[in-house]
């Protein structure tokens, strides 16, 4: 969300996060992801990531958070993944992190992704720690691929 949108844009995103329309909730997730580090926004993003009515909201919000390519976005997704109770939501979030891993590797940012996971493996939230360690650990811990190993030629 740009500075030009200001308080009006934030209020609209907060309103849309409560909408009955999945597309409005998904758009709100995208807009709020841009200001994920702002106080009070993370709980709203987590609620959107756990949307009980449509995984498109989960997908759009997770993609926007991960496209930030920073610790804030990844932490919110991992925290929510650790609390997801619905299989479809957990599967969607797990897939989004796996895709993020692929983007980072394809962009030559494997080391940055590993550093983010290592930082989150020491997070104060046990769920975040466990998810970060799972992605660092590889197949034996349930992760799709070990990110610390060297790529196979």
Tab-separated table of N, CA and C in Angstrom:
chain	number	residue	atom	x	y	z
A	1	UNK	N	0.860	-1.166	0.000
A	1	UNK	CA	0.000	0.000	0.000
A	1	UNK	C	0.899	1.219	0.000
A	2	UNK	N	0.716	2.093	-0.954
A	2	UNK	CA	1.575	3.271	-1.070
A	2	UNK	C	1.168	4.326	-0.053
A	3	UNK	N	2.089	5.250	0.172
A	3	UNK	CA	1.809	6.323	1.123
A	3	UNK	C	0.662	7.195	0.650
A	4	UNK	N	0.504	7.298	-0.685
A	4	UNK	CA	-0.585	8.126	-1.210
A	4	UNK	C	-1.949	7.603	-0.775
A	5	UNK	N	-2.046	6.282	-0.603
A	5	UNK	CA	-3.322	5.698	-0.207
A	5	UNK	C	-3.647	6.042	1.239
A	6	UNK	N	-2.628	6.181	2.049
A	6	UNK	CA	-2.773	6.624	3.426
A	6	UNK	C	-3.830	5.898	4.236
A	7	UNK	N	-4.412	6.642	5.167
A	7	UNK	CA	-5.396	6.089	6.089
A	7	UNK	C	-6.641	5.597	5.355
A	8	UNK	N	-7.024	6.287	4.290
A	8	UNK	CA	-8.199	5.861	3.529
A	8	UNK	C	-8.008	4.495	2.909
A	9	UNK	N	-6.807	4.241	2.368
A	9	UNK	CA	-6.503	2.937	1.783
A	9	UNK	C	-6.453	1.844	2.835
A	10	UNK	N	-5.888	2.174	3.993
A	10	UNK	CA	-5.838	1.214	5.088
A	10	UNK	C	-7.241	0.875	5.561
A	11	UNK	N	-8.067	1.881	5.733
A	11	UNK	CA	-9.445	1.640	6.184
A	11	UNK	C	-10.210	0.784	5.174
A	12	UNK	N	-10.003	1.053	3.885
A	12	UNK	CA	-10.676	0.256	2.851
A	12	UNK	C	-10.190	-1.194	2.897
A	13	UNK	N	-8.887	-1.401	3.089
A	13	UNK	CA	-8.349	-2.761	3.161
A	13	UNK	C	-8.885	-3.489	4.389
A	14	UNK	N	-8.964	-2.796	5.510
A	14	UNK	CA	-9.511	-3.413	6.725
A	14	UNK	C	-10.986	-3.767	6.540
A	15	UNK	N	-11.717	-2.901	5.881
A	15	UNK	CA	-13.131	-3.173	5.593
A	15	UNK	C	-13.258	-4.384	4.661
A	16	UNK	N	-12.432	-4.397	3.608
A	16	UNK	CA	-12.493	-5.492	2.644
A	16	UNK	C	-12.066	-6.831	3.248
A	17	UNK	N	-11.225	-6.790	4.272
A	17	UNK	CA	-10.804	-8.022	4.939
A	17	UNK	C	-11.987	-8.718	5.610
A	18	UNK	N	-13.053	-7.969	5.869
A	18	UNK	CA	-14.266	-8.511	6.501
A	18	UNK	C	-15.362	-8.815	5.491
A	19	UNK	N	-15.106	-8.585	4.225
A	19	UNK	CA	-16.115	-8.733	3.183
A	19	UNK	C	-16.598	-10.179	3.055
A	20	UNK	N	-17.826	-10.342	2.582
A	20	UNK	CA	-18.332	-11.674	2.278
A	20	UNK	C	-17.767	-12.175	0.955
A	21	UNK	N	-17.263	-11.277	0.134
A	21	UNK	CA	-16.719	-11.631	-1.175
A	21	UNK	C	-15.274	-12.113	-1.037
A	22	UNK	N	-15.005	-13.324	-1.548
A	22	UNK	CA	-13.637	-13.852	-1.458
A	22	UNK	C	-12.657	-12.948	-2.200
A	23	UNK	N	-13.089	-12.388	-3.324
A	23	UNK	CA	-12.163	-11.561	-4.105
A	23	UNK	C	-11.808	-10.268	-3.365
A	24	UNK	N	-12.754	-9.735	-2.613
A	24	UNK	CA	-12.450	-8.537	-1.803
A	24	UNK	C	-11.494	-8.890	-0.672
A	25	UNK	N	-11.712	-10.051	-0.034
A	25	UNK	CA	-10.812	-10.474	1.042
A	25	UNK	C	-9.407	-10.729	0.488
A	26	UNK	N	-9.328	-11.362	-0.689
A	26	UNK	CA	-8.023	-11.636	-1.299
A	26	UNK	C	-7.301	-10.334	-1.649
A	27	UNK	N	-8.026	-9.373	-2.202
A	27	UNK	CA	-7.435	-8.073	-2.537
A	27	UNK	C	-6.967	-7.358	-1.270
A	28	UNK	N	-7.741	-7.481	-0.199
A	28	UNK	CA	-7.345	-6.876	1.076
A	28	UNK	C	-6.050	-7.512	1.574
A	29	UNK	N	-5.944	-8.829	1.437
A	29	UNK	CA	-4.715	-9.514	1.843
A	29	UNK	C	-3.511	-9.011	1.078
A	30	UNK	N	-3.670	-8.784	-0.208
A	30	UNK	CA	-2.570	-8.261	-1.032
A	30	UNK	C	-2.180	-6.854	-0.574
A	31	UNK	N	-3.176	-6.017	-0.327
A	31	UNK	CA	-2.878	-4.637	0.088
A	31	UNK	C	-2.246	-4.610	1.482
A	32	UNK	N	-2.775	-5.408	2.392
A	32	UNK	CA	-2.253	-5.410	3.758
A	32	UNK	C	-0.863	-6.037	3.835
A	33	UNK	N	-0.551	-6.953	2.937
A	33	UNK	CA	0.782	-7.570	2.924
A	33	UNK	C	1.868	-6.519	2.718
A	34	UNK	N	1.544	-5.475	1.989
A	34	UNK	CA	2.522	-4.416	1.726
A	34	UNK	C	2.920	-3.672	3.002
A	35	UNK	N	2.056	-3.722	4.005
A	35	UNK	CA	2.352	-3.033	5.275
A	35	UNK	C	2.347	-4.026	6.435
A	36	UNK	N	2.783	-5.248	6.151
A	36	UNK	CA	2.722	-6.340	7.126
A	36	UNK	C	3.443	-6.031	8.430
A	37	UNK	N	4.469	-5.217	8.392
A	37	UNK	CA	5.220	-4.900	9.602
A	37	UNK	C	4.567	-3.850	10.487
A	38	UNK	N	3.517	-3.225	9.987
A	38	UNK	CA	2.827	-2.182	10.758
A	38	UNK	C	2.047	-2.821	11.910
A	39	UNK	N	2.049	-2.150	13.047
A	39	UNK	CA	1.379	-2.661	14.237
A	39	UNK	C	-0.095	-2.978	13.964
A	40	UNK	N	-0.517	-4.152	14.399
A	40	UNK	CA	-1.914	-4.552	14.298
A	40	UNK	C	-2.309	-5.202	12.987
A	41	UNK	N	-1.412	-5.225	11.999
A	41	UNK	CA	-1.751	-5.777	10.683
A	41	UNK	C	-1.561	-7.297	10.655
A	42	UNK	N	-0.549	-7.818	11.338
A	42	UNK	CA	-0.256	-9.258	11.295
A	42	UNK	C	-1.454	-10.124	11.697
A	43	UNK	N	-2.182	-9.801	12.761
A	43	UNK	CA	-3.330	-10.650	13.108
A	43	UNK	C	-4.408	-10.695	12.022
A	44	UNK	N	-4.580	-9.597	11.316
A	44	UNK	CA	-5.569	-9.557	10.231
A	44	UNK	C	-5.078	-10.424	9.073
A	45	UNK	N	-3.789	-10.334	8.775
A	45	UNK	CA	-3.222	-11.161	7.713
A	45	UNK	C	-3.324	-12.642	8.073
A	46	UNK	N	-3.055	-12.986	9.320
A	46	UNK	CA	-3.169	-14.380	9.750
A	46	UNK	C	-4.602	-14.878	9.589
A	47	UNK	N	-5.559	-14.035	9.904
A	47	UNK	CA	-6.966	-14.422	9.745
A	47	UNK	C	-7.288	-14.649	8.272
A	48	UNK	N	-6.770	-13.795	7.408
A	48	UNK	CA	-6.993	-13.970	5.971
A	48	UNK	C	-6.293	-15.233	5.460
A	49	UNK	N	-5.102	-15.515	5.972
A	49	UNK	CA	-4.401	-16.733	5.577
A	49	UNK	C	-5.160	-17.993	5.997
A	50	UNK	N	-5.927	-17.892	7.058
A	50	UNK	CA	-6.708	-19.032	7.552
A	50	UNK	C	-8.164	-18.969	7.088
A	51	UNK	N	-8.437	-18.207	6.045
A	51	UNK	CA	-9.809	-18.013	5.556
A	51	UNK	C	-10.538	-19.349	5.452
A	52	UNK	N	-11.640	-19.508	6.189
A	52	UNK	CA	-12.347	-20.794	6.201
A	52	UNK	C	-13.238	-21.031	4.982
A	53	UNK	N	-13.411	-20.017	4.156
A	53	UNK	CA	-14.367	-20.130	3.060
A	53	UNK	C	-13.737	-20.314	1.686
A	54	UNK	N	-12.491	-19.871	1.501
A	54	UNK	CA	-11.920	-19.934	0.163
A	54	UNK	C	-10.396	-19.920	0.230
A	55	UNK	N	-9.756	-20.963	-0.312
A	55	UNK	CA	-8.292	-21.003	-0.295
A	55	UNK	C	-7.677	-19.980	-1.248
A	56	UNK	N	-8.482	-19.385	-2.123
A	56	UNK	CA	-7.945	-18.315	-2.982
A	56	UNK	C	-7.506	-17.133	-2.128
A	57	UNK	N	-8.215	-16.874	-1.047
A	57	UNK	CA	-7.825	-15.800	-0.128
A	57	UNK	C	-6.490	-16.161	0.517
A	58	UNK	N	-6.371	-17.408	0.939
A	58	UNK	CA	-5.125	-17.902	1.522
A	58	UNK	C	-3.991	-17.741	0.525
A	59	UNK	N	-4.203	-18.203	-0.700
A	59	UNK	CA	-3.175	-18.162	-1.732
A	59	UNK	C	-2.743	-16.734	-2.046
A	60	UNK	N	-3.684	-15.858	-2.302
A	60	UNK	CA	-3.348	-14.478	-2.680
A	60	UNK	C	-2.603	-13.762	-1.558
A	61	UNK	N	-3.056	-13.965	-0.327
A	61	UNK	CA	-2.424	-13.304	0.814
A	61	UNK	C	-1.022	-13.845	1.036
A	62	UNK	N	-0.874	-15.169	0.983
A	62	UNK	CA	0.447	-15.782	1.177
A	62	UNK	C	1.412	-15.352	0.082
A	63	UNK	N	0.963	-15.363	-1.162
A	63	UNK	CA	1.841	-14.933	-2.257
A	63	UNK	C	2.311	-13.500	-2.053
A	64	UNK	N	1.403	-12.631	-1.671
A	64	UNK	CA	1.772	-11.220	-1.468
A	64	UNK	C	2.773	-11.077	-0.329
A	65	UNK	N	2.572	-11.818	0.744
A	65	UNK	CA	3.511	-11.759	1.869
A	65	UNK	C	4.886	-12.285	1.462
A	66	UNK	N	4.913	-13.384	0.731
A	66	UNK	CA	6.183	-13.983	0.350
A	66	UNK	C	6.885	-13.199	-0.753
A	67	UNK	N	6.115	-12.509	-1.582
A	67	UNK	CA	6.724	-11.681	-2.622
A	67	UNK	C	7.482	-10.485	-2.039
A	68	UNK	N	7.253	-10.182	-0.787
A	68	UNK	CA	8.051	-9.163	-0.105
A	68	UNK	C	9.512	-9.617	-0.013
A	69	UNK	N	9.701	-10.940	0.020
A	69	UNK	CA	11.009	-11.585	0.118
A	69	UNK	C	11.785	-11.122	1.346
A	70	UNK	N	11.045	-10.983	2.437
A	70	UNK	CA	11.687	-10.561	3.674
A	70	UNK	C	11.248	-11.446	4.833
A	71	UNK	N	11.883	-11.206	5.965
A	71	UNK	CA	11.623	-11.984	7.169
A	71	UNK	C	10.196	-11.775	7.676
A	72	UNK	N	9.684	-10.573	7.575
A	72	UNK	CA	8.343	-10.261	8.078
A	72	UNK	C	7.293	-11.111	7.372
A	73	UNK	N	7.316	-11.123	6.050
A	73	UNK	CA	6.324	-11.882	5.297
A	73	UNK	C	6.445	-13.373	5.530
A	74	UNK	N	7.665	-13.898	5.481
A	74	UNK	CA	7.875	-15.326	5.696
A	74	UNK	C	7.458	-15.728	7.100
A	75	UNK	N	7.757	-14.903	8.087
A	75	UNK	CA	7.394	-15.232	9.471
A	75	UNK	C	5.879	-15.337	9.640
A	76	UNK	N	5.135	-14.419	9.072
A	76	UNK	CA	3.674	-14.455	9.195
A	76	UNK	C	3.124	-15.726	8.555
A	77	UNK	N	3.648	-16.092	7.389
A	77	UNK	CA	3.170	-17.306	6.720
A	77	UNK	C	3.524	-18.547	7.542
A	78	UNK	N	4.755	-18.631	8.042
A	78	UNK	CA	5.140	-19.797	8.836
A	78	UNK	C	4.362	-19.873	10.147
A	79	UNK	N	4.126	-18.735	10.778
A	79	UNK	CA	3.343	-18.731	12.025
A	79	UNK	C	1.937	-19.244	11.764
A	80	UNK	N	1.346	-18.809	10.679
A	80	UNK	CA	-0.007	-19.230	10.352
A	80	UNK	C	-0.031	-20.696	9.949
A	81	UNK	N	0.958	-21.133	9.187
A	81	UNK	CA	1.055	-22.539	8.806
A	81	UNK	C	1.114	-23.424	10.046
A	82	UNK	N	1.842	-22.994	11.052
A	82	UNK	CA	1.975	-23.801	12.269
A	82	UNK	C	0.659	-23.919	13.036
A	83	UNK	N	-0.280	-23.004	12.786
A	83	UNK	CA	-1.562	-23.018	13.503
A	83	UNK	C	-2.741	-23.487	12.639
A	84	UNK	N	-2.474	-23.739	11.377
A	84	UNK	CA	-3.558	-24.138	10.475
A	84	UNK	C	-4.126	-25.489	10.901
A	85	UNK	N	-5.432	-25.525	11.079
A	85	UNK	CA	-6.095	-26.757	11.491
A	85	UNK	C	-6.740	-27.482	10.317
A	86	UNK	N	-7.185	-26.747	9.325
A	86	UNK	CA	-7.789	-27.342	8.136
A	86	UNK	C	-6.686	-27.850	7.211
A	87	UNK	N	-6.822	-29.098	6.758
A	87	UNK	CA	-5.810	-29.678	5.882
A	87	UNK	C	-5.619	-28.841	4.621
A	88	UNK	N	-6.705	-28.408	4.003
A	88	UNK	CA	-6.588	-27.662	2.741
A	88	UNK	C	-5.827	-26.356	2.929
A	89	UNK	N	-6.024	-25.705	4.057
A	89	UNK	CA	-5.315	-24.452	4.339
A	89	UNK	C	-3.840	-24.725	4.591
A	90	UNK	N	-3.556	-25.734	5.413
A	90	UNK	CA	-2.160	-26.081	5.695
A	90	UNK	C	-1.440	-26.487	4.417
A	91	UNK	N	-2.109	-27.266	3.572
A	91	UNK	CA	-1.513	-27.699	2.316
A	91	UNK	C	-1.238	-26.499	1.401
A	92	UNK	N	-2.185	-25.566	1.353
A	92	UNK	CA	-2.011	-24.364	0.518
A	92	UNK	C	-0.827	-23.541	1.009
A	93	UNK	N	-0.737	-23.315	2.310
A	93	UNK	CA	0.359	-22.518	2.873
A	93	UNK	C	1.704	-23.220	2.681
A	94	UNK	N	1.729	-24.532	2.889
A	94	UNK	CA	2.952	-25.288	2.691
A	94	UNK	C	3.412	-25.170	1.241
A	95	UNK	N	2.474	-25.263	0.316
A	95	UNK	CA	2.796	-25.121	-1.103
A	95	UNK	C	3.310	-23.740	-1.443
A	96	UNK	N	2.758	-22.725	-0.816
A	96	UNK	CA	3.226	-21.359	-1.079
A	96	UNK	C	4.658	-21.168	-0.598
A	97	UNK	N	5.002	-21.729	0.559
A	97	UNK	CA	6.382	-21.610	1.046
A	97	UNK	C	7.317	-22.401	0.130
A	98	UNK	N	6.878	-23.575	-0.312
A	98	UNK	CA	7.682	-24.364	-1.246
A	98	UNK	C	7.926	-23.568	-2.527
A	99	UNK	N	6.889	-22.905	-3.052
A	99	UNK	CA	7.045	-22.072	-4.249
A	99	UNK	C	8.001	-20.912	-3.989
A	100	UNK	N	7.892	-20.303	-2.803
A	100	UNK	CA	8.782	-19.203	-2.424
A	100	UNK	C	10.232	-19.685	-2.438
A	101	UNK	N	10.449	-20.872	-1.894
A	101	UNK	CA	11.781	-21.463	-1.901
A	101	UNK	C	12.279	-21.575	-3.336
A	102	UNK	N	11.430	-22.021	-4.229
A	102	UNK	CA	11.799	-22.137	-5.645
A	102	UNK	C	12.141	-20.793	-6.269
A	103	UNK	N	11.347	-19.752	-5.956
A	103	UNK	CA	11.627	-18.407	-6.483
A	103	UNK	C	12.990	-17.930	-6.021
A	104	UNK	N	13.242	-18.117	-4.734
A	104	UNK	CA	14.494	-17.625	-4.166
A	104	UNK	C	15.686	-18.348	-4.786
A	105	UNK	N	15.577	-19.646	-4.968
A	105	UNK	CA	16.667	-20.412	-5.567
A	105	UNK	C	16.853	-19.998	-7.022
A	106	UNK	N	15.746	-19.869	-7.755
A	106	UNK	CA	15.822	-19.484	-9.170
A	106	UNK	C	16.435	-18.094	-9.342
A	107	UNK	N	16.205	-17.209	-8.378
A	107	UNK	CA	16.752	-15.851	-8.437
A	107	UNK	C	18.170	-15.757	-7.879
A	108	UNK	N	18.766	-16.902	-7.539
A	108	UNK	CA	20.109	-16.893	-6.968
A	108	UNK	C	20.131	-16.410	-5.535
A	109	UNK	N	19.019	-16.561	-4.850
A	109	UNK	CA	18.928	-16.082	-3.457
A	109	UNK	C	18.794	-17.229	-2.458
A	110	UNK	N	19.353	-18.383	-2.796
A	110	UNK	CA	19.289	-19.537	-1.889
A	110	UNK	C	19.831	-19.154	-0.512
A	111	UNK	N	20.984	-18.484	-0.484
A	111	UNK	CA	21.602	-18.121	0.794
A	111	UNK	C	20.689	-17.199	1.606
A	112	UNK	N	20.032	-16.268	0.939
A	112	UNK	CA	19.118	-15.368	1.644
A	112	UNK	C	17.957	-16.154	2.253
A	113	UNK	N	17.410	-17.102	1.499
A	113	UNK	CA	16.312	-17.928	2.005
A	113	UNK	C	16.773	-18.750	3.204
A	114	UNK	N	17.945	-19.358	3.107
A	114	UNK	CA	18.485	-20.147	4.222
A	114	UNK	C	18.701	-19.250	5.441
A	115	UNK	N	19.231	-18.045	5.227
A	115	UNK	CA	19.439	-17.111	6.342
A	115	UNK	C	18.113	-16.728	6.994
A	116	UNK	N	17.080	-16.528	6.191
A	116	UNK	CA	15.763	-16.219	6.753
A	116	UNK	C	15.266	-17.381	7.602
A	117	UNK	N	15.380	-18.600	7.073
A	117	UNK	CA	14.933	-19.769	7.832
A	117	UNK	C	15.747	-19.960	9.105
A	118	UNK	N	17.053	-19.742	9.016
A	118	UNK	CA	17.894	-19.883	10.206
A	118	UNK	C	17.510	-18.854	11.267
A	119	UNK	N	17.224	-17.629	10.847
A	119	UNK	CA	16.788	-16.604	11.810
A	119	UNK	C	15.462	-17.010	12.440
A	120	UNK	N	14.556	-17.530	11.630
A	120	UNK	CA	13.242	-17.915	12.142
A	120	UNK	C	13.301	-19.203	12.967
A	121	UNK	N	14.334	-19.999	12.776
A	121	UNK	CA	14.514	-21.200	13.588
A	121	UNK	C	14.859	-20.837	15.033
A	122	UNK	N	15.184	-19.582	15.285
A	122	UNK	CA	15.454	-19.095	16.641
A	122	UNK	C	14.347	-18.152	17.122
A	123	UNK	N	13.213	-18.127	16.426
A	123	UNK	CA	12.111	-17.228	16.753
A	123	UNK	C	11.526	-17.566	18.119
A	124	UNK	N	10.921	-16.575	18.756
A	124	UNK	CA	10.296	-16.796	20.067
A	124	UNK	C	9.034	-17.660	19.966
A	125	UNK	N	8.412	-17.707	18.810
A	125	UNK	CA	7.199	-18.503	18.592
A	125	UNK	C	7.607	-19.934	18.224
A	126	UNK	N	7.201	-20.900	19.033
A	126	UNK	CA	7.576	-22.298	18.802
A	126	UNK	C	7.090	-22.807	17.449
A	127	UNK	N	5.920	-22.384	17.020
A	127	UNK	CA	5.402	-22.817	15.730
A	127	UNK	C	6.251	-22.327	14.576
A	128	UNK	N	6.675	-21.079	14.657
A	128	UNK	CA	7.553	-20.508	13.628
A	128	UNK	C	8.874	-21.274	13.613
A	129	UNK	N	9.430	-21.520	14.800
A	129	UNK	CA	10.690	-22.265	14.902
A	129	UNK	C	10.572	-23.638	14.240
A	130	UNK	N	9.503	-24.357	14.567
A	130	UNK	CA	9.321	-25.714	14.040
A	130	UNK	C	9.171	-25.716	12.520
A	131	UNK	N	8.402	-24.787	11.996
A	131	UNK	CA	8.222	-24.730	10.536
A	131	UNK	C	9.522	-24.351	9.846
A	132	UNK	N	10.262	-23.397	10.400
A	132	UNK	CA	11.540	-23.001	9.807
A	132	UNK	C	12.512	-24.182	9.816
A	133	UNK	N	12.579	-24.905	10.921
A	133	UNK	CA	13.477	-26.056	11.001
A	133	UNK	C	13.040	-27.162	10.040
A	134	UNK	N	11.750	-27.318	9.863
A	134	UNK	CA	11.251	-28.329	8.928
A	134	UNK	C	11.722	-28.010	7.512
A	135	UNK	N	11.630	-26.754	7.106
A	135	UNK	CA	12.080	-26.386	5.761
A	135	UNK	C	13.601	-26.432	5.634
A	136	UNK	N	14.301	-26.187	6.705
A	136	UNK	CA	15.758	-26.310	6.664
A	136	UNK	C	16.198	-27.768	6.602
A	137	UNK	N	15.422	-28.630	7.235
A	137	UNK	CA	15.834	-30.019	7.403
A	137	UNK	C	15.691	-30.915	6.208
A	138	UNK	N	14.743	-30.664	5.347
A	138	UNK	CA	14.575	-31.508	4.174
A	138	UNK	C	13.554	-32.611	4.355
A	139	UNK	N	13.583	-33.620	3.495
A	139	UNK	CA	12.539	-34.640	3.421
A	139	UNK	C	12.287	-35.400	4.723
A	140	UNK	N	13.318	-35.675	5.484
A	140	UNK	CA	13.117	-36.439	6.716
A	140	UNK	C	12.285	-35.678	7.744
A	141	UNK	N	12.145	-34.381	7.592
A	141	UNK	CA	11.323	-33.595	8.509
A	141	UNK	C	10.027	-33.143	7.859
A	142	UNK	N	9.758	-33.608	6.665
A	142	UNK	CA	8.522	-33.257	5.986
A	142	UNK	C	8.648	-32.129	4.988
A	143	UNK	N	9.832	-31.558	4.852
A	143	UNK	CA	10.018	-30.472	3.889
A	143	UNK	C	10.154	-31.049	2.489
A	144	UNK	N	9.756	-30.286	1.501
A	144	UNK	CA	9.837	-30.768	0.129
A	144	UNK	C	11.264	-31.010	-0.362
A	145	UNK	N	12.210	-30.221	0.087
A	145	UNK	CA	13.605	-30.386	-0.349
A	145	UNK	C	14.515	-29.685	0.652
A	146	UNK	N	15.660	-30.259	0.945
A	146	UNK	CA	16.567	-29.585	1.872
A	146	UNK	C	17.197	-28.371	1.196
A	147	UNK	N	17.015	-27.218	1.792
A	147	UNK	CA	17.523	-25.993	1.166
A	147	UNK	C	18.985	-25.738	1.486
A	148	UNK	N	19.519	-26.409	2.488
A	148	UNK	CA	20.912	-26.167	2.846
A	148	UNK	C	21.870	-26.968	1.991
A	149	UNK	N	21.393	-27.995	1.307
A	149	UNK	CA	22.288	-28.783	0.482
A	149	UNK	C	22.580	-28.063	-0.821
A	150	UNK	N	23.661	-28.401	-1.444
A	150	UNK	CA	24.038	-27.799	-2.713
A	150	UNK	C	23.154	-28.354	-3.824
A	151	UNK	N	22.873	-27.556	-4.846
A	151	UNK	CA	22.054	-28.033	-5.949
A	151	UNK	C	22.749	-29.171	-6.694
A	152	UNK	N	21.931	-30.077	-7.196
A	152	UNK	CA	22.454	-31.216	-7.956
A	152	UNK	C	22.564	-30.799	-9.422
A	153	UNK	N	23.713	-31.046	-10.036
A	153	UNK	CA	23.896	-30.688	-11.455
A	153	UNK	C	23.337	-31.765	-12.352
